[in-house]
C-alpha atoms as a PDB file:
ATOM      1  CA  MET A   1     197.892  99.255 144.782  1.00  0.00           C
ATOM      2  CA  LYS A   2     195.331  96.652 146.004  1.00  0.00           C
ATOM      3  CA  LEU A   3     192.377  97.344 148.096  1.00  0.00           C
ATOM      4  CA  GLY A   4     191.432  95.224 151.362  1.00  0.00           C
ATOM      5  CA  LEU A   5     188.259  95.682 153.349  1.00  0.00           C
ATOM      6  CA  HIS A   6     189.372  95.667 156.986  1.00  0.00           C
ATOM      7  CA  ILE A   7     185.965  94.476 158.779  1.00  0.00           C
ATOM      8  CA  GLY A   8     187.636  94.637 162.326  1.00  0.00           C
ATOM      9  CA  TYR A   9     185.770  93.108 165.199  1.00  0.00           C
ATOM     10  CA  TRP A  10     182.528  91.346 164.981  1.00  0.00           C
ATOM     11  CA  GLY A  11     179.747  93.848 165.217  1.00  0.00           C
ATOM     12  CA  LEU A  12     181.385  96.903 163.442  1.00  0.00           C
ATOM     13  CA  TRP A  13     179.563  95.974 160.284  1.00  0.00           C
ATOM     14  CA  GLY A  14     176.307  94.939 162.082  1.00  0.00           C
ATOM     15  CA  GLY A  15     175.153  91.331 162.360  1.00  0.00           C
ATOM     16  CA  ALA A  16     176.237  88.215 160.333  1.00  0.00           C
ATOM     17  CA  ASP A  17     173.932  89.163 157.506  1.00  0.00           C
ATOM     18  CA  GLU A  18     174.981  92.652 157.146  1.00  0.00           C
ATOM     19  CA  GLN A  19     178.807  91.783 157.574  1.00  0.00           C
ATOM     20  CA  LEU A  20     178.482  88.933 154.816  1.00  0.00           C
ATOM     21  CA  ALA A  21     176.686  91.410 152.530  1.00  0.00           C
ATOM     22  CA  ALA A  22     179.579  93.927 152.940  1.00  0.00           C
ATOM     23  CA  VAL A  23     182.412  91.144 152.161  1.00  0.00           C
ATOM     24  CA  ARG A  24     180.280  89.972 149.135  1.00  0.00           C
ATOM     25  CA  ALA A  25     179.794  93.645 147.993  1.00  0.00           C
ATOM     26  CA  ALA A  26     183.759  94.236 148.407  1.00  0.00           C
ATOM     27  CA  GLU A  27     184.166  90.926 146.366  1.00  0.00           C
ATOM     28  CA  ASP A  28     182.051  92.430 143.580  1.00  0.00           C
ATOM     29  CA  LEU A  29     183.667  95.656 143.761  1.00  0.00           C
ATOM     30  CA  GLY A  30     187.220  94.128 143.011  1.00  0.00           C
ATOM     31  CA  TYR A  31     188.508  94.105 146.630  1.00  0.00           C
ATOM     32  CA  ASP A  32     191.432  91.888 146.829  1.00  0.00           C
ATOM     33  CA  SER A  33     191.181  90.879 150.394  1.00  0.00           C
ATOM     34  CA  VAL A  34     189.004  90.978 153.477  1.00  0.00           C
ATOM     35  CA  TRP A  35     190.712  91.194 156.910  1.00  0.00           C
ATOM     36  CA  ALA A  36     189.168  90.066 160.448  1.00  0.00           C
ATOM     37  CA  ALA A  37     190.517  91.221 163.852  1.00  0.00           C
ATOM     38  CA  GLU A  38     190.571  89.932 167.299  1.00  0.00           C
ATOM     39  CA  ALA A  39     191.307  91.335 170.820  1.00  0.00           C
ATOM     40  CA  TYR A  40     189.214  89.876 173.702  1.00  0.00           C
ATOM     41  CA  GLY A  41     185.860  89.389 171.738  1.00  0.00           C
ATOM     42  CA  SER A  42     185.328  87.777 168.476  1.00  0.00           C
ATOM     43  CA  ASP A  43     188.079  85.605 167.121  1.00  0.00           C
ATOM     44  CA  ALA A  44     189.469  86.218 163.611  1.00  0.00           C
ATOM     45  CA  ALA A  45     189.824  82.434 162.782  1.00  0.00           C
ATOM     46  CA  THR A  46     186.109  81.567 163.007  1.00  0.00           C
ATOM     47  CA  VAL A  47     185.018  84.789 161.162  1.00  0.00           C
ATOM     48  CA  LEU A  48     187.379  83.907 158.114  1.00  0.00           C
ATOM     49  CA  ALA A  49     186.316  80.247 158.113  1.00  0.00           C
ATOM     50  CA  TRP A  50     182.744  81.283 157.892  1.00  0.00           C
ATOM     51  CA  LEU A  51     183.669  83.612 155.195  1.00  0.00           C
ATOM     52  CA  ALA A  52     185.652  81.277 153.156  1.00  0.00           C
ATOM     53  CA  GLY A  53     182.526  79.069 152.471  1.00  0.00           C
ATOM     54  CA  GLN A  54     180.542  82.159 151.493  1.00  0.00           C
ATOM     55  CA  THR A  55     182.814  83.948 148.867  1.00  0.00           C
ATOM     56  CA  THR A  56     184.836  82.598 145.795  1.00  0.00           C
ATOM     57  CA  ARG A  57     187.766  85.112 144.960  1.00  0.00           C
ATOM     58  CA  ILE A  58     188.440  87.592 147.688  1.00  0.00           C
ATOM     59  CA  LYS A  59     191.534  86.677 149.873  1.00  0.00           C
ATOM     60  CA  LEU A  60     191.144  86.243 153.627  1.00  0.00           C
ATOM     61  CA  GLY A  61     193.488  87.900 155.895  1.00  0.00           C
ATOM     62  CA  SER A  62     193.941  87.837 159.683  1.00  0.00           C
ATOM     63  CA  ASP A  63     194.916  91.186 161.150  1.00  0.00           C
ATOM     64  CA  ILE A  64     195.810  89.760 163.659  1.00  0.00           C
ATOM     65  CA  PHE A  65     195.835  86.246 165.040  1.00  0.00           C
ATOM     66  CA  GLN A  66     197.330  86.979 168.681  1.00  0.00           C
ATOM     67  CA  LEU A  67     200.471  85.110 169.174  1.00  0.00           C
ATOM     68  CA  PRO A  68     199.701  84.719 173.024  1.00  0.00           C
ATOM     69  CA  GLY A  69     196.391  83.258 172.323  1.00  0.00           C
ATOM     70  CA  ARG A  70     197.501  80.057 170.331  1.00  0.00           C
ATOM     71  CA  SER A  71     200.453  77.924 170.020  1.00  0.00           C
ATOM     72  CA  PRO A  72     202.370  78.152 166.780  1.00  0.00           C
ATOM     73  CA  ALA A  73     201.211  74.596 165.835  1.00  0.00           C
ATOM     74  CA  MET A  74     197.580  75.577 166.139  1.00  0.00           C
ATOM     75  CA  THR A  75     198.178  78.756 164.096  1.00  0.00           C
ATOM     76  CA  ALA A  76     199.647  76.540 161.412  1.00  0.00           C
ATOM     77  CA  MET A  77     196.694  74.008 161.858  1.00  0.00           C
ATOM     78  CA  THR A  78     194.111  77.167 161.529  1.00  0.00           C
ATOM     79  CA  ALA A  79     195.722  78.647 158.620  1.00  0.00           C
ATOM     80  CA  ALA A  80     196.190  75.463 156.751  1.00  0.00           C
ATOM     81  CA  THR A  81     192.334  74.679 157.288  1.00  0.00           C
ATOM     82  CA  ILE A  82     191.407  78.106 156.231  1.00  0.00           C
ATOM     83  CA  ASP A  83     193.413  77.749 153.124  1.00  0.00           C
ATOM     84  CA  GLN A  84     191.665  74.360 152.367  1.00  0.00           C
ATOM     85  CA  LEU A  85     188.410  75.628 152.951  1.00  0.00           C
ATOM     86  CA  SER A  86     188.811  78.703 150.614  1.00  0.00           C
ATOM     87  CA  GLY A  87     190.910  77.059 147.946  1.00  0.00           C
ATOM     88  CA  GLY A  88     194.209  78.698 148.663  1.00  0.00           C
ATOM     89  CA  ARG A  89     193.126  82.452 149.730  1.00  0.00           C
ATOM     90  CA  MET A  90     194.771  82.494 153.365  1.00  0.00           C
ATOM     91  CA  ILE A  91     197.064  85.307 154.245  1.00  0.00           C
ATOM     92  CA  LEU A  92     198.301  84.842 157.758  1.00  0.00           C
ATOM     93  CA  GLY A  93     198.683  88.005 159.834  1.00  0.00           C
ATOM     94  CA  LEU A  94     200.277  87.640 163.245  1.00  0.00           C
ATOM     95  CA  GLY A  95     201.095  90.051 166.016  1.00  0.00           C
ATOM     96  CA  THR A  96     201.879  89.961 169.692  1.00  0.00           C
ATOM     97  CA  SER A  97     198.988  91.893 170.897  1.00  0.00           C
ATOM     98  CA  GLY A  98     199.607  94.126 174.027  1.00  0.00           C
ATOM     99  CA  PRO A  99     200.834  93.263 177.746  1.00  0.00           C
ATOM    100  CA  GLN A 100     197.187  94.061 178.902  1.00  0.00           C
ATOM    101  CA  VAL A 101     195.464  91.532 176.768  1.00  0.00           C
ATOM    102  CA  SER A 102     198.635  88.883 176.642  1.00  0.00           C
ATOM    103  CA  GLU A 103     198.923  88.910 180.600  1.00  0.00           C
ATOM    104  CA  GLY A 104     195.318  89.868 181.447  1.00  0.00           C
ATOM    105  CA  TRP A 105     193.412  87.572 178.852  1.00  0.00           C
ATOM    106  CA  HIS A 106     195.811  84.910 177.795  1.00  0.00           C
ATOM    107  CA  GLY A 107     197.852  84.461 180.907  1.00  0.00           C
ATOM    108  CA  GLN A 108     200.934  84.856 178.795  1.00  0.00           C
ATOM    109  CA  ARG A 109     203.864  86.821 180.024  1.00  0.00           C
ATOM    110  CA  PHE A 110     204.809  89.710 177.670  1.00  0.00           C
ATOM    111  CA  GLY A 111     208.662  89.452 177.869  1.00  0.00           C
ATOM    112  CA  GLN A 112     211.066  88.425 175.360  1.00  0.00           C
ATOM    113  CA  GLN A 113     208.819  89.618 172.469  1.00  0.00           C
ATOM    114  CA  LEU A 114     211.265  89.783 169.746  1.00  0.00           C
ATOM    115  CA  GLN A 115     212.809  86.540 170.260  1.00  0.00           C
ATOM    116  CA  ARG A 116     209.517  84.939 171.243  1.00  0.00           C
ATOM    117  CA  THR A 117     208.068  86.304 167.699  1.00  0.00           C
ATOM    118  CA  ARG A 118     211.199  85.097 165.744  1.00  0.00           C
ATOM    119  CA  GLU A 119     210.679  81.720 167.121  1.00  0.00           C
ATOM    120  CA  TYR A 120     206.927  81.521 166.770  1.00  0.00           C
ATOM    121  CA  PHE A 121     207.296  82.324 162.958  1.00  0.00           C
ATOM    122  CA  ASP A 122     210.010  79.627 162.700  1.00  0.00           C
ATOM    123  CA  VAL A 123     207.715  76.912 164.005  1.00  0.00           C
ATOM    124  CA  VAL A 124     204.613  78.130 161.990  1.00  0.00           C
ATOM    125  CA  ARG A 125     206.675  78.043 158.847  1.00  0.00           C
ATOM    126  CA  MET A 126     208.180  74.638 159.656  1.00  0.00           C
ATOM    127  CA  ALA A 127     204.599  73.104 160.334  1.00  0.00           C
ATOM    128  CA  LEU A 128     203.158  74.633 157.228  1.00  0.00           C
ATOM    129  CA  ALA A 129     205.800  73.189 155.315  1.00  0.00           C
ATOM    130  CA  ARG A 130     204.718  69.765 156.722  1.00  0.00           C
ATOM    131  CA  GLU A 131     208.218  69.200 158.326  1.00  0.00           C
ATOM    132  CA  ARG A 132     208.409  67.238 161.410  1.00  0.00           C
ATOM    133  CA  VAL A 133     208.734  69.932 164.122  1.00  0.00           C
ATOM    134  CA  VAL A 134     211.822  69.854 166.103  1.00  0.00           C
ATOM    135  CA  TYR A 135     212.844  73.018 167.624  1.00  0.00           C
ATOM    136  CA  HIS A 136     214.994  74.159 170.264  1.00  0.00           C
ATOM    137  CA  GLY A 137     214.773  77.734 171.117  1.00  0.00           C
ATOM    138  CA  GLU A 138     214.864  80.067 173.944  1.00  0.00           C
ATOM    139  CA  THR A 139     211.186  80.537 174.186  1.00  0.00           C
ATOM    140  CA  LEU A 140     209.993  77.369 172.326  1.00  0.00           C
ATOM    141  CA  GLU A 141     211.154  73.772 172.882  1.00  0.00           C
ATOM    142  CA  LEU A 142     209.363  71.095 170.747  1.00  0.00           C
ATOM    143  CA  PRO A 143     208.940  68.225 171.721  1.00  0.00           C
ATOM    144  CA  LEU A 144     209.173  68.894 175.218  1.00  0.00           C
ATOM    145  CA  PRO A 145     212.337  67.064 176.662  1.00  0.00           C
ATOM    146  CA  ASP A 146     211.890  64.254 179.174  1.00  0.00           C
ATOM    147  CA  GLY A 147     208.328  63.320 178.238  1.00  0.00           C
ATOM    148  CA  PRO A 148     206.218  61.337 176.025  1.00  0.00           C
ATOM    149  CA  GLY A 149     205.994  64.059 173.226  1.00  0.00           C
ATOM    150  CA  LYS A 150     207.387  62.876 169.849  1.00  0.00           C
ATOM    151  CA  PRO A 151     208.155  65.098 166.541  1.00  0.00           C
ATOM    152  CA  LEU A 152     204.709  65.466 164.492  1.00  0.00           C
ATOM    153  CA  LYS A 153     204.114  66.894 161.359  1.00  0.00           C
ATOM    154  CA  LEU A 154     200.962  68.627 159.894  1.00  0.00           C
ATOM    155  CA  THR A 155     198.537  65.944 158.432  1.00  0.00           C
ATOM    156  CA  ILE A 156     196.852  68.159 155.840  1.00  0.00           C
ATOM    157  CA  SER A 157     198.661  70.275 153.254  1.00  0.00           C
ATOM    158  CA  PRO A 158     197.858  73.887 152.565  1.00  0.00           C
ATOM    159  CA  VAL A 159     196.560  74.589 149.033  1.00  0.00           C
ATOM    160  CA  GLN A 160     199.269  77.270 148.618  1.00  0.00           C
ATOM    161  CA  GLU A 161     202.866  76.337 148.326  1.00  0.00           C
ATOM    162  CA  ARG A 162     203.621  78.886 150.771  1.00  0.00           C
ATOM    163  CA  ILE A 163     200.944  80.854 152.837  1.00  0.00           C
ATOM    164  CA  PRO A 164     202.031  84.464 153.135  1.00  0.00           C
ATOM    165  CA  ILE A 165     202.664  85.526 156.645  1.00  0.00           C
ATOM    166  CA  TYR A 166     202.808  89.005 157.785  1.00  0.00           C
ATOM    167  CA  LEU A 167     203.797  90.689 160.870  1.00  0.00           C
ATOM    168  CA  ALA A 168     201.702  93.625 162.694  1.00  0.00           C
ATOM    169  CA  ALA A 169     204.288  95.924 164.260  1.00  0.00           C
ATOM    170  CA  ILE A 170     204.622  99.614 165.475  1.00  0.00           C
ATOM    171  CA  GLY A 171     207.912 100.009 167.340  1.00  0.00           C
ATOM    172  CA  PRO A 172     211.297 100.418 165.452  1.00  0.00           C
ATOM    173  CA  ARG A 173     212.641  97.041 166.549  1.00  0.00           C
ATOM    174  CA  ASN A 174     209.159  95.062 165.905  1.00  0.00           C
ATOM    175  CA  THR A 175     209.160  96.766 162.353  1.00  0.00           C
ATOM    176  CA  ALA A 176     212.694  95.653 161.664  1.00  0.00           C
ATOM    177  CA  LEU A 177     211.782  92.374 162.737  1.00  0.00           C
ATOM    178  CA  ALA A 178     208.880  92.318 160.004  1.00  0.00           C
ATOM    179  CA  GLY A 179     211.635  93.075 157.448  1.00  0.00           C
ATOM    180  CA  GLU A 180     213.799  90.324 158.769  1.00  0.00           C
ATOM    181  CA  ILE A 181     211.111  87.267 158.929  1.00  0.00           C
ATOM    182  CA  ALA A 182     207.844  88.190 157.405  1.00  0.00           C
ATOM    183  CA  ASP A 183     206.402  88.428 153.837  1.00  0.00           C
ATOM    184  CA  GLY A 184     204.674  91.652 154.728  1.00  0.00           C
ATOM    185  CA  TRP A 185     203.993  94.278 157.341  1.00  0.00           C
ATOM    186  CA  LEU A 186     200.694  95.306 158.847  1.00  0.00           C
ATOM    187  CA  PRO A 187     201.299  98.838 160.220  1.00  0.00           C
ATOM    188  CA  ALA A 188     198.805 101.012 161.969  1.00  0.00           C
ATOM    189  CA  PHE A 189     198.453 104.781 161.700  1.00  0.00           C
ATOM    190  CA  PHE A 190     200.736 104.526 158.765  1.00  0.00           C
ATOM    191  CA  SER A 191     202.041 107.748 157.445  1.00  0.00           C
ATOM    192  CA  PRO A 192     203.047 107.697 153.640  1.00  0.00           C
ATOM    193  CA  GLU A 193     205.084 110.768 154.266  1.00  0.00           C
ATOM    194  CA  HIS A 194     207.263 108.966 156.774  1.00  0.00           C
ATOM    195  CA  VAL A 195     207.781 105.892 154.516  1.00  0.00           C
ATOM    196  CA  GLY A 196     211.641 106.543 154.440  1.00  0.00           C
ATOM    197  CA  LEU A 197     211.831 106.139 158.166  1.00  0.00           C
ATOM    198  CA  PHE A 198     209.665 102.673 158.134  1.00  0.00           C
ATOM    199  CA  ARG A 199     211.857 101.353 154.928  1.00  0.00           C
ATOM    200  CA  GLU A 200     215.114 102.153 156.896  1.00  0.00           C
ATOM    201  CA  ARG A 201     213.741  99.783 159.815  1.00  0.00           C
ATOM    202  CA  LEU A 202     212.433  97.143 157.578  1.00  0.00           C
ATOM    203  CA  GLN A 203     215.661  97.303 155.403  1.00  0.00           C
ATOM    204  CA  GLU A 204     217.744  96.913 158.547  1.00  0.00           C
ATOM    205  CA  GLY A 205     215.745  93.633 159.396  1.00  0.00           C
ATOM    206  CA  ALA A 206     216.082  92.382 155.752  1.00  0.00           C
ATOM    207  CA  ALA A 207     219.837  92.872 155.964  1.00  0.00           C
ATOM    208  CA  ARG A 208     220.051  90.791 159.013  1.00  0.00           C
ATOM    209  CA  ALA A 209     218.545  88.058 157.086  1.00  0.00           C
ATOM    210  CA  GLY A 210     220.538  88.488 154.007  1.00  0.00           C
ATOM    211  CA  ARG A 211     217.631  89.429 151.817  1.00  0.00           C
ATOM    212  CA  THR A 212     215.987  92.373 150.000  1.00  0.00           C
ATOM    213  CA  LEU A 213     212.476  93.666 150.395  1.00  0.00           C
ATOM    214  CA  ASP A 214     211.578  92.560 146.774  1.00  0.00           C
ATOM    215  CA  GLY A 215     208.131  91.202 146.920  1.00  0.00           C
ATOM    216  CA  PHE A 216     207.604  92.314 150.525  1.00  0.00           C
ATOM    217  CA  GLU A 217     204.067  93.569 151.209  1.00  0.00           C
ATOM    218  CA  ILE A 218     203.357  96.951 153.155  1.00  0.00           C
ATOM    219  CA  ALA A 219     199.710  96.583 154.004  1.00  0.00           C
ATOM    220  CA  PRO A 220     198.456  99.351 156.511  1.00  0.00           C
ATOM    221  CA  GLN A 221     195.097  99.453 157.908  1.00  0.00           C
ATOM    222  CA  VAL A 222     193.410 102.996 157.069  1.00  0.00           C
ATOM    223  CA  SER A 223     190.258 104.280 158.327  1.00  0.00           C
ATOM    224  CA  VAL A 224     188.143 106.052 155.517  1.00  0.00           C
ATOM    225  CA  HIS A 225     185.446 108.741 155.635  1.00  0.00           C
ATOM    226  CA  ILE A 226     184.695 110.398 152.241  1.00  0.00           C
ATOM    227  CA  ASN A 227     182.627 113.623 152.886  1.00  0.00           C
ATOM    228  CA  ASP A 228     182.489 117.066 151.387  1.00  0.00           C
ATOM    229  CA  ASP A 229     182.321 118.317 155.062  1.00  0.00           C
ATOM    230  CA  ILE A 230     185.832 117.585 155.984  1.00  0.00           C
ATOM    231  CA  GLU A 231     185.522 118.618 159.780  1.00  0.00           C
ATOM    232  CA  ALA A 232     182.713 115.959 159.901  1.00  0.00           C
ATOM    233  CA  ALA A 233     184.895 113.355 158.314  1.00  0.00           C
ATOM    234  CA  ARG A 234     187.694 114.279 160.744  1.00  0.00           C
ATOM    235  CA  ASP A 235     185.378 113.845 163.759  1.00  0.00           C
ATOM    236  CA  PHE A 236     184.829 110.195 162.736  1.00  0.00           C
ATOM    237  CA  MET A 237     188.703 109.647 163.228  1.00  0.00           C
ATOM    238  CA  ARG A 238     189.199 111.349 166.541  1.00  0.00           C
ATOM    239  CA  PRO A 239     187.948 108.740 168.956  1.00  0.00           C
ATOM    240  CA  ALA A 240     190.244 105.805 167.686  1.00  0.00           C
ATOM    241  CA  LEU A 241     193.265 108.204 167.582  1.00  0.00           C
ATOM    242  CA  ALA A 242     192.566 109.464 171.218  1.00  0.00           C
ATOM    243  CA  LEU A 243     191.935 105.894 172.391  1.00  0.00           C
ATOM    244  CA  TYR A 244     195.172 104.368 171.074  1.00  0.00           C
ATOM    245  CA  VAL A 245     197.514 107.679 171.333  1.00  0.00           C
ATOM    246  CA  GLY A 246     196.145 108.118 174.795  1.00  0.00           C
ATOM    247  CA  GLY A 247     194.825 104.973 176.275  1.00  0.00           C
ATOM    248  CA  MET A 248     196.775 102.137 174.735  1.00  0.00           C
ATOM    249  CA  GLY A 249     199.363 101.466 177.071  1.00  0.00           C
ATOM    250  CA  SER A 250     200.764 103.231 180.122  1.00  0.00           C
ATOM    251  CA  ARG A 251     202.387 106.715 180.386  1.00  0.00           C
ATOM    252  CA  GLN A 252     205.671 104.983 180.299  1.00  0.00           C
ATOM    253  CA  GLN A 253     205.030 102.724 177.399  1.00  0.00           C
ATOM    254  CA  ASN A 254     202.648 103.187 174.524  1.00  0.00           C
ATOM    255  CA  PHE A 255     203.934 102.359 171.015  1.00  0.00           C
ATOM    256  CA  TYR A 256     201.179 104.502 169.447  1.00  0.00           C
ATOM    257  CA  ASN A 257     201.941 107.617 171.243  1.00  0.00           C
ATOM    258  CA  ALA A 258     205.594 107.167 170.233  1.00  0.00           C
ATOM    259  CA  LEU A 259     204.672 106.625 166.745  1.00  0.00           C
ATOM    260  CA  VAL A 260     203.044 110.103 166.592  1.00  0.00           C
ATOM    261  CA  CYS A 261     205.949 111.591 168.352  1.00  0.00           C
ATOM    262  CA  ASP A 262     208.083 110.339 165.520  1.00  0.00           C
ATOM    263  CA  TYR A 263     205.612 112.112 163.096  1.00  0.00           C
ATOM    264  CA  GLY A 264     206.415 115.411 165.024  1.00  0.00           C
ATOM    265  CA  PHE A 265     203.409 115.560 167.212  1.00  0.00           C
ATOM    266  CA  GLU A 266     205.153 115.343 170.545  1.00  0.00           C
ATOM    267  CA  GLU A 267     202.939 118.006 172.222  1.00  0.00           C
ATOM    268  CA  ALA A 268     199.800 116.783 171.107  1.00  0.00           C
ATOM    269  CA  ALA A 269     200.561 113.153 171.927  1.00  0.00           C
ATOM    270  CA  ALA A 270     201.359 114.382 175.555  1.00  0.00           C
ATOM    271  CA  GLU A 271     198.264 116.183 175.968  1.00  0.00           C
ATOM    272  CA  ILE A 272     196.131 113.334 174.381  1.00  0.00           C
ATOM    273  CA  GLN A 273     197.689 110.796 176.722  1.00  0.00           C
ATOM    274  CA  ASP A 274     197.164 113.231 179.886  1.00  0.00           C
ATOM    275  CA  LEU A 275     193.492 113.978 179.074  1.00  0.00           C
ATOM    276  CA  TYR A 276     192.713 110.189 178.080  1.00  0.00           C
ATOM    277  CA  LEU A 277     194.284 108.686 181.274  1.00  0.00           C
ATOM    278  CA  ASP A 278     192.665 111.294 183.371  1.00  0.00           C
ATOM    279  CA  GLY A 279     189.197 110.199 182.198  1.00  0.00           C
ATOM    280  CA  ARG A 280     188.699 113.407 180.062  1.00  0.00           C
ATOM    281  CA  ARG A 281     187.953 111.426 176.868  1.00  0.00           C
ATOM    282  CA  GLU A 282     185.800 113.984 174.977  1.00  0.00           C
ATOM    283  CA  GLU A 283     188.605 116.542 175.595  1.00  0.00           C
ATOM    284  CA  ALA A 284     191.429 114.028 174.457  1.00  0.00           C
ATOM    285  CA  CYS A 285     189.333 113.618 171.162  1.00  0.00           C
ATOM    286  CA  ARG A 286     189.203 117.300 170.709  1.00  0.00           C
ATOM    287  CA  ALA A 287     192.747 117.495 171.298  1.00  0.00           C
ATOM    288  CA  VAL A 288     193.781 115.206 168.093  1.00  0.00           C
ATOM    289  CA  PRO A 289     195.032 117.746 165.658  1.00  0.00           C
ATOM    290  CA  ASP A 290     193.622 117.921 162.163  1.00  0.00           C
ATOM    291  CA  ALA A 291     197.102 117.427 160.491  1.00  0.00           C
ATOM    292  CA  LEU A 292     197.319 114.147 162.331  1.00  0.00           C
ATOM    293  CA  VAL A 293     193.856 113.013 161.265  1.00  0.00           C
ATOM    294  CA  ASP A 294     194.873 113.703 157.597  1.00  0.00           C
ATOM    295  CA  LEU A 295     198.268 112.243 157.939  1.00  0.00           C
ATOM    296  CA  VAL A 296     197.116 108.909 158.949  1.00  0.00           C
ATOM    297  CA  SER A 297     193.294 108.594 157.625  1.00  0.00           C
ATOM    298  CA  LEU A 298     191.559 109.058 154.334  1.00  0.00           C
ATOM    299  CA  VAL A 299     189.179 111.915 155.137  1.00  0.00           C
ATOM    300  CA  GLY A 300     187.364 114.523 153.190  1.00  0.00           C
ATOM    301  CA  PRO A 301     186.154 115.185 149.658  1.00  0.00           C
ATOM    302  CA  ARG A 302     186.597 113.014 146.792  1.00  0.00           C
ATOM    303  CA  GLU A 303     189.419 114.806 145.314  1.00  0.00           C
ATOM    304  CA  LYS A 304     191.412 114.883 148.464  1.00  0.00           C
ATOM    305  CA  VAL A 305     190.915 111.104 149.069  1.00  0.00           C
ATOM    306  CA  ALA A 306     192.021 110.638 145.609  1.00  0.00           C
ATOM    307  CA  GLU A 307     195.443 112.612 146.106  1.00  0.00           C
ATOM    308  CA  ARG A 308     195.953 110.726 149.268  1.00  0.00           C
ATOM    309  CA  LEU A 309     195.608 107.282 147.551  1.00  0.00           C
ATOM    310  CA  SER A 310     198.334 108.592 145.139  1.00  0.00           C
ATOM    311  CA  ALA A 311     200.478 109.337 148.347  1.00  0.00           C
ATOM    312  CA  TYR A 312     200.017 105.709 149.508  1.00  0.00           C
ATOM    313  CA  ARG A 313     200.806 104.200 146.209  1.00  0.00           C
ATOM    314  CA  GLU A 314     203.961 106.404 145.638  1.00  0.00           C
ATOM    315  CA  ALA A 315     205.022 105.418 149.131  1.00  0.00           C
ATOM    316  CA  GLY A 316     204.910 101.550 147.941  1.00  0.00           C
ATOM    317  CA  VAL A 317     201.865 100.303 149.747  1.00  0.00           C
ATOM    318  CA  GLY A 318     200.812  97.032 148.211  1.00  0.00           C
ATOM    319  CA  THR A 319     197.506  96.704 149.912  1.00  0.00           C
ATOM    320  CA  LEU A 320     195.532  99.242 151.646  1.00  0.00           C
ATOM    321  CA  LEU A 321     193.257  97.726 154.367  1.00  0.00           C
ATOM    322  CA  ALA A 322     190.320 100.268 154.341  1.00  0.00           C
ATOM    323  CA  SER A 323     188.117 100.520 157.284  1.00  0.00           C
ATOM    324  CA  PRO A 324     184.975 102.729 156.120  1.00  0.00           C
ATOM    325  CA  LEU A 325     183.328 104.608 158.766  1.00  0.00           C
ATOM    326  CA  ALA A 326     179.768 105.953 158.786  1.00  0.00           C
ATOM    327  CA  VAL A 327     176.835 106.752 160.708  1.00  0.00           C
ATOM    328  CA  THR A 328     174.322 104.325 159.044  1.00  0.00           C
ATOM    329  CA  ARG A 329     175.074 101.001 157.373  1.00  0.00           C
ATOM    330  CA  GLU A 330     173.849 102.262 154.132  1.00  0.00           C
ATOM    331  CA  GLN A 331     176.487 104.948 153.970  1.00  0.00           C
ATOM    332  CA  GLN A 332     179.253 102.656 155.107  1.00  0.00           C
ATOM    333  CA  PHE A 333     178.338 100.616 152.039  1.00  0.00           C
ATOM    334  CA  GLU A 334     178.505 103.882 149.994  1.00  0.00           C
ATOM    335  CA  GLN A 335     182.049 104.629 151.394  1.00  0.00           C
ATOM    336  CA  LEU A 336     182.954 101.204 150.369  1.00  0.00           C
ATOM    337  CA  LYS A 337     181.844 101.831 146.830  1.00  0.00           C
ATOM    338  CA  VAL A 338     183.311 105.264 146.386  1.00  0.00           C
ATOM    339  CA  LEU A 339     186.711 104.171 147.557  1.00  0.00           C
ATOM    340  CA  ALA A 340     186.833 101.495 145.017  1.00  0.00           C
ATOM    341  CA  GLU A 341     185.831 104.060 142.268  1.00  0.00           C
ATOM    342  CA  LEU A 342     188.611 106.377 143.387  1.00  0.00           C
ATOM    343  CA  ALA A 343     191.308 103.658 143.890  1.00  0.00           C
ATOM    344  CA  ALA A 344     190.520 102.282 140.118  1.00  0.00           C
END
């Protein structure tokens, strides 16, 4: 199992100098990849292009480029450019984002997500293969009919013969879609103990495409805090879990809430959501069960974290995207180092 450093949104590792130092430290420690995120602040592409010119070995992943924020042609252009700048180190992670961001920030309707994603992947792959892009789908039509547009092809070649494309997915149908169309899967709040459920969904999608999951990469993003004080370590994880389980969506539709229900935390999920949506966020954090924190995070003393790393390996995780959390920047760098030692 390889390690990736998930730097998340801009500012989580401090300013530019501190962020670059973290990535270079990860590269020196043997981390295989670094991953940047975007929502409605910093964009991932600029960060990855900036890192491409200041690193030499570490792979550069987007977790994720938002589908509603770019046309598939622009995504292919950006991925090919970063691949050129980095000498062939780009990993293209894509995802739909959520309805609030898609419709509120990008002005793109959130309907037909499965078909939209499938067609988006088709066009990105066509463009990266430097084919003339002609596509007639339900959500994409290239070139547009009855106008001056003509079929075009990418004027630069990626360094890699085939840039890997991963799909971020939470729900059952989106997870199956990852197995159908993607080279890898980027899950959040992944539980190694429930890998059978996930594999069933991935295999369902792979069967639709007439392929196997050989070479398919499972790459979960996992928050990390290694500390002999396990209660203090768990407390680092509660705010994010409360936010996603309680507030990322409505009472009627929250994929993260549904996910932890699949893990057997139905009562806790309902309580967290009620508290969070009622504005009682500190209480929502306290309502996150220890067992849920332990299931989806790397927390506690070294020996406990080492044991959990083994569980991720046994679950077939190819790359673990680590998000080290700490109070100070020095402690955050120490988390990065200790995790590398435990994973060696």
